[in-house]
C-alpha cells in the first residue's frame, strides 16, 4: 500500500515526503475549507499528490470546483486530485442551503460538469444539460486547455459506489472501511458501475482513510483514542449496513445510547478489540505493524489518519510525528 496523510502542516509534510508519502488530502468543516488547505499543500510540497479529500460536492457549483482545481494545477501541475462527498441531507439543507435530493444522480451530473470544464480547450463552449445542472459557458479568454485531475467519490452505499464506478476515477473510502467492506461491497459495486459504462473496473483508483494512532510511550492512550474515534463514527446511521454485515448491533446500540445520554468520552468503552482490529492501526509501533500486516485488503493509497474526536491538535500532531518516524524506519511501519 502506498501511503499519505491528512494535511499535517508544512513542517511535518516535508518529513512525510522524505519518508515516502505520496499524497496529502484536505477535509473541511465549518471552520476549514478543503480548497484553501489544498492551496497550502500545493505551495509547500514538491512531489506528493494534493487535493480536497473530501470537499462537500453540492456546496459549490461545478464552475467553482473546476476553477479552483485549475488554479491548484498551476501551482502543482500533474499533482492535483479531487475527492468529493455528498454530505448529509441535513447539512446540505440547513448548512449549505442547497438541494441534495437524489444524491447519486446529482453527483454523477456534477462530476460530468466539472470534467467538462477541466477538459475544455480554449474558446470551446462548455455545455451540459441534465436534470440538475445546465451549462452553456463560452469562456472568451485563453485560460482553458485540457488538464487531468482525478476525481474520486467519498462513497459508502451501493448507489454512490456504482456512480463512482460509472463516471469518476475512483473511490475515497471512509476510515471505517474493513477488509470485508472493501471485498464484499466496494469492489463489486464499483465493478457494476464501471461495466454499465463500458469501463475497466481495474482502472479505478481505490484510495481510503485508515484510523491510525501510534504512541510507544503510552500505547493504551493511542488505543483509547482510536476506539473513541471508531465509536464516534459509528453514531452515524449511514454506516448501519457495515454494522449489520459485521454483527456489531449490540455494540453500536450501546455507543449510540452513550452518545445520546451519557459521556462522549466513554464511547470507546463499547468498541471491542474485534472492531478495533478490523478498522484501525494503533498502540505501540510493534502492535501497529501487527495490525497493519493482519489487514488483507487495504486501500491502494491509504491516508493514515490520526483520531480527531476529542483529540487536541497537539496530540494529533504527536501521532503524525510518531507515524512518520515509524514509516521512515520501515515502509510497513
Short mmCIF file of C-alpha atoms in Angstrom, two decimals:
data_model
loop_
_atom_site.label_atom_id
_atom_site.label_comp_id
_atom_site.label_asym_id
_atom_site.label_seq_id
_atom_site.Cartn_x
_atom_site.Cartn_y
_atom_site.Cartn_z
CA UNK A 1 0.00 0.00 0.00
CA UNK A 2 1.19 3.48 -0.86
CA UNK A 3 0.51 5.95 1.92
CA UNK A 4 -0.35 9.55 2.56
CA UNK A 5 -1.70 11.77 5.34
CA UNK A 6 -4.46 14.24 6.02
CA UNK A 7 -2.67 17.58 5.83
CA UNK A 8 -0.31 17.75 8.86
CA UNK A 9 1.18 21.18 8.14
CA UNK A 10 4.19 22.12 6.06
CA UNK A 11 6.88 21.01 8.51
CA UNK A 12 5.50 17.51 9.03
CA UNK A 13 4.67 17.25 5.34
CA UNK A 14 8.31 17.73 4.36
CA UNK A 15 9.32 14.93 6.72
CA UNK A 16 6.48 12.75 5.41
CA UNK A 17 7.51 13.26 1.78
CA UNK A 18 11.07 12.31 2.71
CA UNK A 19 9.69 9.15 4.37
CA UNK A 20 7.73 8.20 1.25
CA UNK A 21 4.32 9.89 1.48
CA UNK A 22 2.71 10.02 -1.97
CA UNK A 23 -0.37 12.14 -1.20
CA UNK A 24 -1.93 14.62 1.20
CA UNK A 25 -5.65 15.30 1.49
CA UNK A 26 -7.69 18.13 2.96
CA UNK A 27 -11.03 17.80 4.67
CA UNK A 28 -13.41 20.60 5.55
CA UNK A 29 -15.89 21.72 8.16
CA UNK A 30 -17.48 24.91 9.42
CA UNK A 31 -14.07 26.48 10.08
CA UNK A 32 -11.97 24.86 7.35
CA UNK A 33 -12.10 24.97 3.54
CA UNK A 34 -10.66 21.99 1.69
CA UNK A 35 -9.59 24.20 -1.21
CA UNK A 36 -7.81 26.76 1.00
CA UNK A 37 -5.91 23.93 2.69
CA UNK A 38 -5.18 22.35 -0.69
CA UNK A 39 -3.59 25.63 -1.82
CA UNK A 40 -1.26 25.50 1.19
CA UNK A 41 -0.43 21.89 0.34
CA UNK A 42 0.31 22.73 -3.28
CA UNK A 43 2.68 25.54 -2.33
CA UNK A 44 4.61 23.65 0.35
CA UNK A 45 5.05 20.16 -1.13
CA UNK A 46 7.22 19.05 -4.01
CA UNK A 47 6.22 15.58 -5.21
CA UNK A 48 3.10 14.27 -3.46
CA UNK A 49 -0.42 14.45 -4.85
CA UNK A 50 -2.57 17.07 -3.14
CA UNK A 51 -6.27 17.80 -3.10
CA UNK A 52 -9.56 18.00 -1.25
CA UNK A 53 -10.38 14.72 0.34
CA UNK A 54 -13.18 15.38 0.72
CA UNK A 55 -14.86 18.60 -0.40
CA UNK A 56 -18.62 18.98 0.00
CA UNK A 57 -19.79 18.41 -3.54
CA UNK A 58 -23.08 20.29 -3.67
CA UNK A 59 -21.97 23.29 -1.59
CA UNK A 60 -20.17 24.61 -4.70
CA UNK A 61 -21.13 24.86 -8.34
CA UNK A 62 -19.25 22.80 -10.95
CA UNK A 63 -17.65 26.05 -12.16
CA UNK A 64 -16.25 26.84 -8.70
CA UNK A 65 -14.86 23.30 -8.28
CA UNK A 66 -13.23 23.40 -11.71
CA UNK A 67 -11.81 26.92 -11.38
CA UNK A 68 -10.27 26.01 -8.01
CA UNK A 69 -8.70 22.88 -9.49
CA UNK A 70 -7.26 24.80 -12.43
CA UNK A 71 -5.63 27.28 -10.08
CA UNK A 72 -4.21 24.48 -7.92
CA UNK A 73 -2.89 22.74 -11.02
CA UNK A 74 -0.92 25.85 -11.99
CA UNK A 75 0.88 25.63 -8.65
CA UNK A 76 1.28 21.84 -8.55
CA UNK A 77 0.93 20.66 -12.17
CA UNK A 78 0.02 16.99 -12.51
CA UNK A 79 -0.26 16.53 -8.74
CA UNK A 80 -3.85 17.60 -8.06
CA UNK A 81 -6.81 15.33 -7.32
CA UNK A 82 -10.36 15.99 -6.18
CA UNK A 83 -12.27 13.99 -3.59
CA UNK A 84 -15.99 14.76 -3.47
CA UNK A 85 -18.54 13.85 -0.81
CA UNK A 86 -22.28 14.37 -0.90
CA UNK A 87 -22.63 15.25 2.78
CA UNK A 88 -25.83 14.53 4.68
CA UNK A 89 -29.25 15.75 3.61
CA UNK A 90 -29.46 17.86 6.77
CA UNK A 91 -26.09 19.52 6.17
CA UNK A 92 -26.98 20.36 2.59
CA UNK A 93 -30.35 21.78 3.57
CA UNK A 94 -29.52 23.53 6.85
CA UNK A 95 -25.83 24.41 6.50
CA UNK A 96 -25.30 24.95 2.78
CA UNK A 97 -28.81 25.98 1.77
CA UNK A 98 -28.83 23.71 -1.28
CA UNK A 99 -30.91 20.83 -2.60
CA UNK A 100 -29.30 17.38 -2.36
CA UNK A 101 -32.20 15.18 -3.43
CA UNK A 102 -31.24 12.10 -5.45
CA UNK A 103 -27.61 12.48 -4.35
CA UNK A 104 -26.11 9.71 -6.51
CA UNK A 105 -27.67 11.02 -9.72
CA UNK A 106 -26.80 14.59 -8.72
CA UNK A 107 -23.19 13.56 -8.02
CA UNK A 108 -22.90 11.95 -11.46
CA UNK A 109 -24.04 15.14 -13.17
CA UNK A 110 -21.76 17.31 -11.04
CA UNK A 111 -18.75 15.18 -11.99
CA UNK A 112 -19.67 15.35 -15.68
CA UNK A 113 -19.88 19.15 -15.42
CA UNK A 114 -16.56 19.52 -13.58
CA UNK A 115 -14.92 17.26 -16.16
CA UNK A 116 -16.44 19.35 -18.96
CA UNK A 117 -14.73 22.47 -17.59
CA UNK A 118 -11.44 20.64 -16.96
CA UNK A 119 -11.35 19.04 -20.40
CA UNK A 120 -12.37 22.12 -22.39
CA UNK A 121 -9.96 23.65 -24.85
CA UNK A 122 -9.65 27.40 -25.31
CA UNK A 123 -12.68 29.00 -27.00
CA UNK A 124 -14.65 25.76 -26.67
CA UNK A 125 -18.19 26.16 -25.35
CA UNK A 126 -18.71 24.14 -22.19
CA UNK A 127 -22.15 22.56 -22.40
CA UNK A 128 -24.16 20.15 -20.32
CA UNK A 129 -27.90 19.67 -19.91
CA UNK A 130 -29.22 17.32 -17.26
CA UNK A 131 -31.80 17.10 -14.50
CA UNK A 132 -29.78 19.17 -12.01
CA UNK A 133 -27.20 21.18 -13.93
CA UNK A 134 -27.31 23.17 -17.16
CA UNK A 135 -24.17 24.70 -18.68
CA UNK A 136 -23.71 26.82 -21.76
CA UNK A 137 -20.46 28.62 -20.99
CA UNK A 138 -18.24 30.15 -23.62
CA UNK A 139 -15.21 31.43 -21.76
CA UNK A 140 -13.80 34.04 -24.12
CA UNK A 141 -10.33 34.12 -22.59
CA UNK A 142 -7.27 31.92 -23.12
CA UNK A 143 -7.48 30.27 -19.71
CA UNK A 144 -8.67 26.76 -20.53
CA UNK A 145 -6.91 23.78 -22.08
CA UNK A 146 -7.40 20.17 -21.06
CA UNK A 147 -5.94 19.12 -17.71
CA UNK A 148 -6.06 15.73 -15.99
CA UNK A 149 -7.36 15.84 -12.42
CA UNK A 150 -8.52 12.50 -10.98
CA UNK A 151 -11.93 12.76 -9.33
CA UNK A 152 -12.72 10.35 -6.51
CA UNK A 153 -16.01 9.96 -4.67
CA UNK A 154 -16.37 9.51 -0.93
CA UNK A 155 -18.89 6.72 -1.49
CA UNK A 156 -20.39 4.30 1.01
CA UNK A 157 -23.75 3.00 -0.20
CA UNK A 158 -24.27 0.91 -3.31
CA UNK A 159 -25.80 3.72 -5.39
CA UNK A 160 -22.92 6.11 -4.82
CA UNK A 161 -20.35 3.36 -5.30
CA UNK A 162 -21.92 2.49 -8.66
CA UNK A 163 -21.88 6.17 -9.57
CA UNK A 164 -18.16 6.29 -8.79
CA UNK A 165 -17.64 3.26 -11.00
CA UNK A 166 -19.60 4.80 -13.87
CA UNK A 167 -18.31 8.37 -14.00
CA UNK A 168 -15.45 9.01 -11.55
CA UNK A 169 -11.82 7.95 -11.46
CA UNK A 170 -12.25 6.00 -8.26
CA UNK A 171 -13.38 5.97 -4.66
CA UNK A 172 -12.04 7.53 -1.46
CA UNK A 173 -13.08 5.16 1.32
CA UNK A 174 -14.09 6.06 4.87
CA UNK A 175 -11.88 5.21 7.83
CA UNK A 176 -14.47 2.63 8.94
CA UNK A 177 -13.99 0.51 5.81
CA UNK A 178 -12.93 -3.01 6.77
CA UNK A 179 -11.40 -5.74 4.65
CA UNK A 180 -14.86 -7.29 4.24
CA UNK A 181 -16.42 -4.00 3.23
CA UNK A 182 -13.80 -3.45 0.54
CA UNK A 183 -14.08 -7.06 -0.70
CA UNK A 184 -17.81 -7.68 -0.41
CA UNK A 185 -19.33 -4.27 -1.10
CA UNK A 186 -16.97 -1.67 -2.54
CA UNK A 187 -15.27 -3.71 -5.25
CA UNK A 188 -18.43 -5.47 -6.52
CA UNK A 189 -20.40 -2.21 -6.74
CA UNK A 190 -17.54 -0.35 -8.45
CA UNK A 191 -17.40 -3.19 -10.96
CA UNK A 192 -21.14 -2.98 -11.65
CA UNK A 193 -20.94 0.77 -12.21
CA UNK A 194 -17.85 0.53 -14.41
CA UNK A 195 -19.32 -2.20 -16.60
CA UNK A 196 -22.56 -0.27 -17.02
CA UNK A 197 -20.46 2.48 -18.60
CA UNK A 198 -18.22 0.12 -20.58
CA UNK A 199 -15.22 0.93 -18.40
CA UNK A 200 -12.49 -1.31 -17.00
CA UNK A 201 -13.02 -1.68 -13.20
CA UNK A 202 -9.30 -2.35 -12.77
CA UNK A 203 -8.54 1.19 -13.90
CA UNK A 204 -10.37 2.75 -10.95
CA UNK A 205 -8.44 4.22 -8.03
CA UNK A 206 -9.20 2.74 -4.62
CA UNK A 207 -7.98 5.22 -2.02
CA UNK A 208 -9.12 5.46 1.58
CA UNK A 209 -8.55 6.62 5.11
CA UNK A 210 -7.08 4.41 7.87
CA UNK A 211 -7.57 5.44 11.52
CA UNK A 212 -4.04 5.44 12.94
CA UNK A 213 -2.64 6.28 16.40
CA UNK A 214 0.87 5.23 17.48
CA UNK A 215 2.44 6.04 20.85
CA UNK A 216 5.33 3.92 22.11
CA UNK A 217 5.36 5.81 25.43
CA UNK A 218 1.64 5.39 26.13
CA UNK A 219 0.14 2.81 23.76
CA UNK A 220 -3.05 2.48 25.82
CA UNK A 221 -3.84 6.14 25.25
CA UNK A 222 -3.40 5.66 21.50
CA UNK A 223 -5.72 2.64 21.60
CA UNK A 224 -8.30 4.58 23.62
CA UNK A 225 -8.22 7.48 21.15
CA UNK A 226 -8.66 5.11 18.19
CA UNK A 227 -11.57 3.33 19.89
CA UNK A 228 -13.25 6.63 20.71
CA UNK A 229 -12.94 7.74 17.07
CA UNK A 230 -14.48 4.49 15.86
CA UNK A 231 -17.30 4.90 18.35
CA UNK A 232 -17.97 8.45 17.23
CA UNK A 233 -18.03 7.43 13.57
CA UNK A 234 -20.50 4.65 14.31
CA UNK A 235 -23.01 7.08 15.80
CA UNK A 236 -23.90 7.88 12.18
CA UNK A 237 -26.72 5.65 10.89
CA UNK A 238 -25.36 5.88 7.35
CA UNK A 239 -22.98 3.08 8.29
CA UNK A 240 -25.65 0.65 9.53
CA UNK A 241 -25.10 -1.68 6.58
CA UNK A 242 -21.48 -2.14 7.68
CA UNK A 243 -22.63 -2.73 11.26
CA UNK A 244 -25.12 -5.32 10.01
CA UNK A 245 -22.52 -7.13 7.92
CA UNK A 246 -20.17 -7.47 10.90
CA UNK A 247 -22.81 -8.24 13.52
CA UNK A 248 -21.93 -5.24 15.70
CA UNK A 249 -25.55 -4.41 16.59
CA UNK A 250 -25.26 -4.57 20.38
CA UNK A 251 -22.02 -2.64 20.50
CA UNK A 252 -23.32 0.13 18.25
CA UNK A 253 -26.58 0.35 20.19
CA UNK A 254 -24.54 0.92 23.35
CA UNK A 255 -22.39 3.50 21.56
CA UNK A 256 -25.41 5.46 20.39
CA UNK A 257 -27.06 5.33 23.80
CA UNK A 258 -23.86 6.61 25.40
CA UNK A 259 -23.62 9.38 22.83
CA UNK A 260 -27.23 10.45 23.35
CA UNK A 261 -27.47 10.33 27.13
CA UNK A 262 -24.04 9.63 28.57
CA UNK A 263 -20.47 10.90 28.36
CA UNK A 264 -18.97 11.04 24.82
CA UNK A 265 -15.57 10.35 26.34
CA UNK A 266 -16.82 6.84 27.11
CA UNK A 267 -17.76 5.88 23.55
CA UNK A 268 -14.63 3.78 23.15
CA UNK A 269 -15.61 1.51 26.03
CA UNK A 270 -18.18 -0.11 23.76
CA UNK A 271 -15.72 -0.73 20.89
CA UNK A 272 -14.45 -4.30 21.11
CA UNK A 273 -10.99 -5.47 20.17
CA UNK A 274 -12.55 -7.25 17.19
CA UNK A 275 -13.94 -3.93 15.95
CA UNK A 276 -10.64 -2.17 16.64
CA UNK A 277 -8.55 -4.67 14.70
CA UNK A 278 -10.99 -4.65 11.80
CA UNK A 279 -10.70 -0.89 11.37
CA UNK A 280 -7.67 0.76 12.98
CA UNK A 281 -3.89 0.69 13.29
CA UNK A 282 -2.88 1.70 16.81
CA UNK A 283 -0.95 1.09 20.02
CA UNK A 284 2.83 0.98 20.06
CA UNK A 285 4.81 0.58 16.86
CA UNK A 286 5.02 -3.20 17.22
CA UNK A 287 1.27 -3.63 17.59
CA UNK A 288 0.60 -1.13 14.79
CA UNK A 289 2.78 -3.20 12.47
CA UNK A 290 0.95 -6.36 13.52
CA UNK A 291 -2.45 -4.76 12.91
CA UNK A 292 -1.39 -3.45 9.51
CA UNK A 293 0.00 -6.81 8.41
CA UNK A 294 -3.20 -8.52 9.57
CA UNK A 295 -5.25 -6.46 7.13
CA UNK A 296 -5.62 -8.31 3.85
CA UNK A 297 -7.49 -5.58 1.95
CA UNK A 298 -6.19 -2.07 2.40
CA UNK A 299 -6.69 0.89 0.04
CA UNK A 300 -4.22 1.15 -2.83
CA UNK A 301 -3.32 4.55 -1.36
CA UNK A 302 -4.15 4.86 2.32
CA UNK A 303 -4.29 8.11 4.27
CA UNK A 304 -3.10 7.27 7.78
CA UNK A 305 -5.43 9.50 9.79
CA UNK A 306 -4.87 10.33 13.49
CA UNK A 307 -8.09 10.35 15.54
CA UNK A 308 -9.76 13.73 15.76
CA UNK A 309 -12.74 13.21 18.08
CA UNK A 310 -11.88 14.73 21.49
CA UNK A 311 -8.20 14.72 20.50
CA UNK A 312 -6.34 18.02 20.65
CA UNK A 313 -4.44 19.41 17.63
CA UNK A 314 -1.24 19.00 19.65
CA UNK A 315 -1.98 15.33 20.26
CA UNK A 316 -2.84 14.79 16.59
CA UNK A 317 0.50 16.37 15.72
CA UNK A 318 2.23 13.94 18.06
CA UNK A 319 0.54 11.00 16.37
CA UNK A 320 1.62 12.35 12.99
CA UNK A 321 5.24 12.64 14.09
CA UNK A 322 5.23 9.12 15.55
CA UNK A 323 3.74 7.71 12.37
CA UNK A 324 6.30 9.43 10.12
CA UNK A 325 9.14 8.21 12.31
CA UNK A 326 7.81 4.65 12.14
CA UNK A 327 7.43 4.83 8.36
CA UNK A 328 10.91 6.27 7.99
CA UNK A 329 12.25 3.12 9.63
CA UNK A 330 10.03 0.78 7.60
CA UNK A 331 7.51 1.42 4.81
CA UNK A 332 5.31 -1.21 6.50
CA UNK A 333 5.54 0.65 9.82
#
